[in-house]
Amino acid sequence: EVQLVESGGGLVQPGGSLRLSCAASGFSFSNYWLSWVRQAPGKGLEWVAKIKQDGSDKDYVDSVKGRFTISRDNAKNSLYLQMNSLRADDTAVYYCVKEGWYCFDYWGQGTLVTVSS
Amino acid sequence: QSALTQPPSASGSPGQSVTISCTGTSSDIGGYNYVSWYQHHPGKAPKLIISEVTKRPSGVPDRFSGSKSGNTASLTVSGLQAEDEADYYCSSFAGSKNFLFGTGTSVTVL
């Protein structure tokens, strides 16, 4: 059974940093692209970042470029999202997502990030 | 890039059908057959129910079906059941490794 378990969310002040982690199991972790998708309160889903199987290729939504960094450790079956210079509009539930063939086939339950003073 | 457009809400009685539209552009929905749909019960993990416009993953009931015409994709839920009450999101590949999501539709079973 595929499992994705996020951690690391919490309350942070504007301008602060936070590192999200995602522990994966139940599939060949190193064989798949992975993404982070977020949902702000009362809003829809927004794709945030993605990383290739070996970490050699990454992409980000424009609003987080230069502030967020996605990474992975295939030896630990773990995905990360380093978030710097956080803003109020980064407040959201962040989901760790496994990519299938041009879709997102498995999702974690999410971790809440709140940016507020 | 803007989000794909969905109606905010839809509803139907048990046993009826409901269809949700998802409108994009020729750069996303109209340009690729890579539309997917997700069911999201608040507080739970979103679930993939349709991929590549019409394909149902294993375990998804055949009450869920997808289609596409031009720049608009649709999800139909037939034979509505109480457990189908959830938020539904479409998504489309938009080129250059990017994906767009829809604005979301809240389905109510009356």
mmCIF file of C-alpha atoms in Angstrom:
data_model
loop_
_atom_site.group_PDB
_atom_site.id
_atom_site.type_symbol
_atom_site.label_atom_id
_atom_site.label_comp_id
_atom_site.label_asym_id
_atom_site.label_seq_id
_atom_site.Cartn_x
_atom_site.Cartn_y
_atom_site.Cartn_z
ATOM 1 C CA GLU A 1 0.000 0.000 0.000
ATOM 2 C CA VAL A 2 1.354 3.400 -0.986
ATOM 3 C CA GLN A 3 1.771 5.732 1.977
ATOM 4 C CA LEU A 4 2.940 9.330 2.030
ATOM 5 C CA VAL A 5 3.244 10.983 5.436
ATOM 6 C CA GLU A 6 4.055 14.682 5.674
ATOM 7 C CA SER A 7 5.538 16.427 8.692
ATOM 8 C CA GLY A 8 7.158 19.713 9.620
ATOM 9 C CA GLY A 9 4.251 22.105 9.317
ATOM 10 C CA GLY A 10 3.452 24.710 11.926
ATOM 11 C CA LEU A 11 3.193 28.391 12.727
ATOM 12 C CA VAL A 12 5.953 30.650 11.431
ATOM 13 C CA GLN A 13 6.355 34.413 11.250
ATOM 14 C CA PRO A 14 6.454 36.253 7.923
ATOM 15 C CA GLY A 15 9.973 36.110 6.533
ATOM 16 C CA GLY A 16 10.716 32.915 8.407
ATOM 17 C CA SER A 17 11.665 29.443 7.201
ATOM 18 C CA LEU A 18 10.258 25.961 7.505
ATOM 19 C CA ARG A 19 11.285 22.564 6.167
ATOM 20 C CA LEU A 20 8.622 20.037 5.265
ATOM 21 C CA SER A 21 9.355 16.337 5.056
ATOM 22 C CA CYS A 22 7.496 13.452 3.470
ATOM 23 C CA ALA A 23 8.153 9.812 4.328
ATOM 24 C CA ALA A 24 7.150 7.430 1.556
ATOM 25 C CA SER A 25 6.545 3.696 1.515
ATOM 26 C CA GLY A 26 4.825 1.026 -0.540
ATOM 27 C CA PHE A 27 6.374 1.828 -3.926
ATOM 28 C CA SER A 28 9.758 2.097 -5.627
ATOM 29 C CA PHE A 29 10.481 5.640 -4.461
ATOM 30 C CA SER A 30 13.450 6.310 -6.722
ATOM 31 C CA ASN A 31 11.466 5.487 -9.879
ATOM 32 C CA TYR A 32 8.986 8.354 -9.733
ATOM 33 C CA TRP A 33 8.700 12.094 -10.049
ATOM 34 C CA LEU A 34 7.324 13.641 -6.851
ATOM 35 C CA SER A 35 5.518 16.906 -6.243
ATOM 36 C CA TRP A 36 4.284 19.220 -3.535
ATOM 37 C CA VAL A 37 0.753 20.566 -3.970
ATOM 38 C CA ARG A 38 -0.860 23.071 -1.607
ATOM 39 C CA GLN A 39 -4.338 24.251 -0.686
ATOM 40 C CA ALA A 40 -4.816 27.630 0.937
ATOM 41 C CA PRO A 41 -7.764 28.015 3.337
ATOM 42 C CA GLY A 42 -11.011 28.097 1.356
ATOM 43 C CA LYS A 43 -9.143 27.872 -1.936
ATOM 44 C CA GLY A 44 -8.404 25.239 -4.549
ATOM 45 C CA LEU A 45 -5.365 23.084 -5.156
ATOM 46 C CA GLU A 46 -2.147 24.589 -6.477
ATOM 47 C CA TRP A 47 0.862 22.650 -7.747
ATOM 48 C CA VAL A 48 4.000 24.037 -6.055
ATOM 49 C CA ALA A 49 7.081 22.070 -7.081
ATOM 50 C CA LYS A 50 8.264 18.826 -8.620
ATOM 51 C CA ILE A 51 11.477 16.805 -8.717
ATOM 52 C CA LYS A 52 12.759 14.128 -11.055
ATOM 53 C CA GLN A 53 13.598 10.612 -9.954
ATOM 54 C CA ASP A 54 17.317 11.295 -9.405
ATOM 55 C CA GLY A 55 16.873 14.912 -8.294
ATOM 56 C CA SER A 56 18.557 16.266 -11.433
ATOM 57 C CA ASP A 57 15.520 18.215 -12.645
ATOM 58 C CA LYS A 58 13.243 20.446 -10.613
ATOM 59 C CA ASP A 59 10.490 22.928 -11.378
ATOM 60 C CA TYR A 60 8.484 25.424 -9.366
ATOM 61 C CA VAL A 61 5.379 27.554 -9.661
ATOM 62 C CA ASP A 62 6.411 31.161 -10.321
ATOM 63 C CA SER A 63 5.195 32.419 -6.938
ATOM 64 C CA VAL A 64 7.737 30.321 -4.993
ATOM 65 C CA LYS A 65 10.746 30.434 -7.324
ATOM 66 C CA GLY A 66 13.820 31.634 -5.455
ATOM 67 C CA ARG A 67 12.180 31.011 -2.061
ATOM 68 C CA PHE A 68 11.346 27.283 -1.993
ATOM 69 C CA THR A 69 13.662 24.355 -2.725
ATOM 70 C CA ILE A 70 12.485 20.811 -3.348
ATOM 71 C CA SER A 71 14.836 17.918 -2.695
ATOM 72 C CA ARG A 72 14.769 14.170 -2.105
ATOM 73 C CA ASP A 73 16.822 11.438 -0.473
ATOM 74 C CA ASN A 74 16.211 8.186 -2.308
ATOM 75 C CA ALA A 75 18.170 6.213 0.300
ATOM 76 C CA LYS A 76 15.695 7.366 2.946
ATOM 77 C CA ASN A 77 12.579 7.322 0.736
ATOM 78 C CA SER A 78 12.025 10.933 1.699
ATOM 79 C CA LEU A 79 10.936 14.135 -0.027
ATOM 80 C CA TYR A 80 11.571 17.616 1.326
ATOM 81 C CA LEU A 81 10.471 21.199 0.776
ATOM 82 C CA GLN A 82 12.651 23.965 2.198
ATOM 83 C CA MET A 83 10.564 27.133 2.434
ATOM 84 C CA ASN A 84 12.315 30.458 3.017
ATOM 85 C CA SER A 85 11.087 34.054 3.097
ATOM 86 C CA LEU A 86 7.611 32.832 3.903
ATOM 87 C CA ARG A 87 4.656 35.124 3.256
ATOM 88 C CA ALA A 88 1.079 35.147 4.504
ATOM 89 C CA ASP A 89 -0.131 33.844 1.151
ATOM 90 C CA ASP A 90 1.985 30.716 1.615
ATOM 91 C CA THR A 91 -0.420 29.663 4.381
ATOM 92 C CA ALA A 92 -1.868 26.349 3.218
ATOM 93 C CA VAL A 93 -2.066 22.632 3.702
ATOM 94 C CA TYR A 94 0.900 21.150 1.841
ATOM 95 C CA TYR A 95 0.491 17.715 0.258
ATOM 96 C CA CYS A 96 3.236 15.333 -0.760
ATOM 97 C CA VAL A 97 2.228 13.695 -4.027
ATOM 98 C CA LYS A 98 3.512 10.817 -6.134
ATOM 99 C CA GLU A 99 3.232 11.394 -9.861
ATOM 100 C CA GLY A 100 1.800 8.844 -12.220
ATOM 101 C CA TRP A 101 1.512 9.163 -15.991
ATOM 102 C CA TYR A 102 0.667 12.870 -16.328
ATOM 103 C CA CYS A 103 -1.383 12.777 -13.136
ATOM 104 C CA PHE A 104 -0.991 12.725 -9.354
ATOM 105 C CA ASP A 105 -1.877 9.195 -8.337
ATOM 106 C CA TYR A 106 -1.186 9.125 -4.604
ATOM 107 C CA TRP A 107 -1.434 11.902 -2.030
ATOM 108 C CA GLY A 108 -0.527 12.275 1.607
ATOM 109 C CA GLN A 109 -2.958 13.718 4.155
ATOM 110 C CA GLY A 110 -1.113 17.022 4.253
ATOM 111 C CA THR A 111 0.613 19.239 6.776
ATOM 112 C CA LEU A 112 -0.602 22.725 7.686
ATOM 113 C CA VAL A 113 1.706 25.702 7.336
ATOM 114 C CA THR A 114 0.507 28.958 8.879
ATOM 115 C CA VAL A 115 2.433 32.158 8.218
ATOM 116 C CA SER A 116 1.361 34.821 10.673
ATOM 117 C CA SER A 117 2.761 37.265 13.181
ATOM 118 C CA GLN B 1 -1.023 30.701 -15.756
ATOM 119 C CA SER B 2 -4.567 30.821 -14.414
ATOM 120 C CA ALA B 3 -6.465 28.018 -12.770
ATOM 121 C CA LEU B 4 -8.894 25.982 -14.821
ATOM 122 C CA THR B 5 -12.519 27.076 -14.374
ATOM 123 C CA GLN B 6 -15.050 24.856 -12.621
ATOM 124 C CA PRO B 7 -18.518 25.670 -11.270
ATOM 125 C CA PRO B 8 -18.360 26.269 -7.509
ATOM 126 C CA SER B 9 -21.094 23.776 -6.730
ATOM 127 C CA ALA B 10 -23.259 21.002 -8.123
ATOM 128 C CA SER B 11 -25.915 18.812 -6.580
ATOM 129 C CA GLY B 12 -28.180 15.883 -7.225
ATOM 130 C CA SER B 13 -30.420 13.422 -5.461
ATOM 131 C CA PRO B 14 -29.298 9.858 -4.742
ATOM 132 C CA GLY B 15 -29.384 7.817 -7.933
ATOM 133 C CA GLN B 16 -29.236 10.853 -10.200
ATOM 134 C CA SER B 17 -26.308 12.020 -12.294
ATOM 135 C CA VAL B 18 -24.233 15.161 -11.959
ATOM 136 C CA THR B 19 -21.783 16.544 -14.502
ATOM 137 C CA ILE B 20 -18.963 18.934 -13.639
ATOM 138 C CA SER B 21 -17.256 21.013 -16.305
ATOM 139 C CA CYS B 22 -13.632 22.147 -16.364
ATOM 140 C CA THR B 23 -12.704 24.871 -18.839
ATOM 141 C CA GLY B 24 -9.190 25.751 -19.894
ATOM 142 C CA THR B 25 -7.428 26.849 -23.030
ATOM 143 C CA SER B 26 -5.699 25.401 -26.065
ATOM 144 C CA SER B 27 -2.445 25.530 -24.049
ATOM 145 C CA ASP B 28 -3.664 23.056 -21.468
ATOM 146 C CA ILE B 29 -6.888 21.028 -21.788
ATOM 147 C CA GLY B 30 -7.216 21.618 -25.516
ATOM 148 C CA GLY B 31 -3.587 20.812 -26.223
ATOM 149 C CA TYR B 32 -3.161 17.528 -24.397
ATOM 150 C CA ASN B 33 -5.166 14.430 -23.490
ATOM 151 C CA TYR B 34 -3.816 14.620 -19.956
ATOM 152 C CA VAL B 35 -6.817 15.708 -17.916
ATOM 153 C CA SER B 36 -7.250 14.118 -14.509
ATOM 154 C CA TRP B 37 -9.893 14.410 -11.802
ATOM 155 C CA TYR B 38 -9.554 14.193 -8.023
ATOM 156 C CA GLN B 39 -12.081 13.586 -5.263
ATOM 157 C CA HIS B 40 -11.335 15.331 -1.992
ATOM 158 C CA HIS B 41 -13.157 14.748 1.238
ATOM 159 C CA PRO B 42 -12.043 17.624 3.513
ATOM 160 C CA GLY B 43 -9.429 16.538 5.996
ATOM 161 C CA LYS B 44 -8.474 13.504 3.947
ATOM 162 C CA ALA B 45 -5.997 12.864 1.169
ATOM 163 C CA PRO B 46 -7.270 13.740 -2.315
ATOM 164 C CA LYS B 47 -7.913 10.691 -4.479
ATOM 165 C CA LEU B 48 -7.291 10.237 -8.203
ATOM 166 C CA ILE B 49 -10.508 9.089 -9.904
ATOM 167 C CA ILE B 50 -9.852 9.796 -13.600
ATOM 168 C CA SER B 51 -6.614 10.103 -15.570
ATOM 169 C CA GLU B 52 -5.858 10.755 -19.238
ATOM 170 C CA VAL B 53 -9.373 12.191 -19.718
ATOM 171 C CA THR B 54 -11.249 8.897 -19.460
ATOM 172 C CA LYS B 55 -9.223 6.275 -17.576
ATOM 173 C CA ARG B 56 -10.379 5.027 -14.174
ATOM 174 C CA PRO B 57 -7.714 3.712 -11.794
ATOM 175 C CA SER B 58 -8.269 0.319 -10.291
ATOM 176 C CA GLY B 59 -10.900 0.409 -7.550
ATOM 177 C CA VAL B 60 -12.724 3.516 -8.790
ATOM 178 C CA PRO B 61 -16.383 2.704 -9.477
ATOM 179 C CA ASP B 62 -17.554 2.900 -13.086
ATOM 180 C CA ARG B 63 -20.114 5.468 -11.930
ATOM 181 C CA PHE B 64 -17.319 7.979 -12.514
ATOM 182 C CA SER B 65 -16.583 8.866 -16.127
ATOM 183 C CA GLY B 66 -14.639 11.565 -17.916
ATOM 184 C CA SER B 67 -14.730 13.206 -21.324
ATOM 185 C CA LYS B 68 -13.278 16.150 -23.217
ATOM 186 C CA SER B 69 -14.353 18.409 -26.047
ATOM 187 C CA GLY B 70 -12.075 21.170 -27.216
ATOM 188 C CA ASN B 71 -10.888 23.206 -24.246
ATOM 189 C CA THR B 72 -13.476 21.777 -21.824
ATOM 190 C CA ALA B 73 -13.315 18.539 -19.873
ATOM 191 C CA SER B 74 -16.182 16.998 -17.923
ATOM 192 C CA LEU B 75 -16.645 14.566 -15.063
ATOM 193 C CA THR B 76 -19.938 12.717 -14.743
ATOM 194 C CA VAL B 77 -20.971 10.923 -11.585
ATOM 195 C CA SER B 78 -23.848 8.575 -12.286
ATOM 196 C CA GLY B 79 -26.045 6.920 -9.705
ATOM 197 C CA LEU B 80 -25.081 9.433 -7.029
ATOM 198 C CA GLN B 81 -24.404 7.997 -3.595
ATOM 199 C CA ALA B 82 -24.054 9.724 -0.246
ATOM 200 C CA GLU B 83 -20.319 9.020 -0.163
ATOM 201 C CA ASP B 84 -19.866 10.954 -3.412
ATOM 202 C CA GLU B 85 -20.449 14.189 -1.508
ATOM 203 C CA ALA B 86 -17.012 15.824 -1.725
ATOM 204 C CA ASP B 87 -14.965 18.449 -3.512
ATOM 205 C CA TYR B 88 -13.846 17.594 -7.038
ATOM 206 C CA TYR B 89 -10.871 19.086 -8.844
ATOM 207 C CA CYS B 90 -9.760 18.764 -12.436
ATOM 208 C CA SER B 91 -6.151 19.080 -13.518
ATOM 209 C CA SER B 92 -4.422 19.332 -16.867
ATOM 210 C CA PHE B 93 -0.880 19.129 -18.113
ATOM 211 C CA ALA B 94 0.028 22.579 -19.390
ATOM 212 C CA GLY B 95 3.369 21.939 -21.047
ATOM 213 C CA SER B 96 6.926 22.460 -19.770
ATOM 214 C CA LYS B 97 6.385 19.962 -16.927
ATOM 215 C CA ASN B 98 3.675 22.166 -15.433
ATOM 216 C CA PHE B 99 0.208 21.231 -14.265
ATOM 217 C CA LEU B 100 -2.839 23.376 -13.606
ATOM 218 C CA PHE B 101 -5.668 22.579 -11.237
ATOM 219 C CA GLY B 102 -9.268 23.638 -11.476
ATOM 220 C CA THR B 103 -10.979 25.965 -9.035
ATOM 221 C CA GLY B 104 -12.885 23.065 -7.496
ATOM 222 C CA THR B 105 -16.539 22.000 -7.353
ATOM 223 C CA SER B 106 -18.376 21.069 -4.189
ATOM 224 C CA VAL B 107 -20.851 18.266 -4.876
ATOM 225 C CA THR B 108 -23.836 17.920 -2.574
ATOM 226 C CA VAL B 109 -26.023 14.838 -2.477
ATOM 227 C CA LEU B 110 -29.492 16.101 -1.622
#
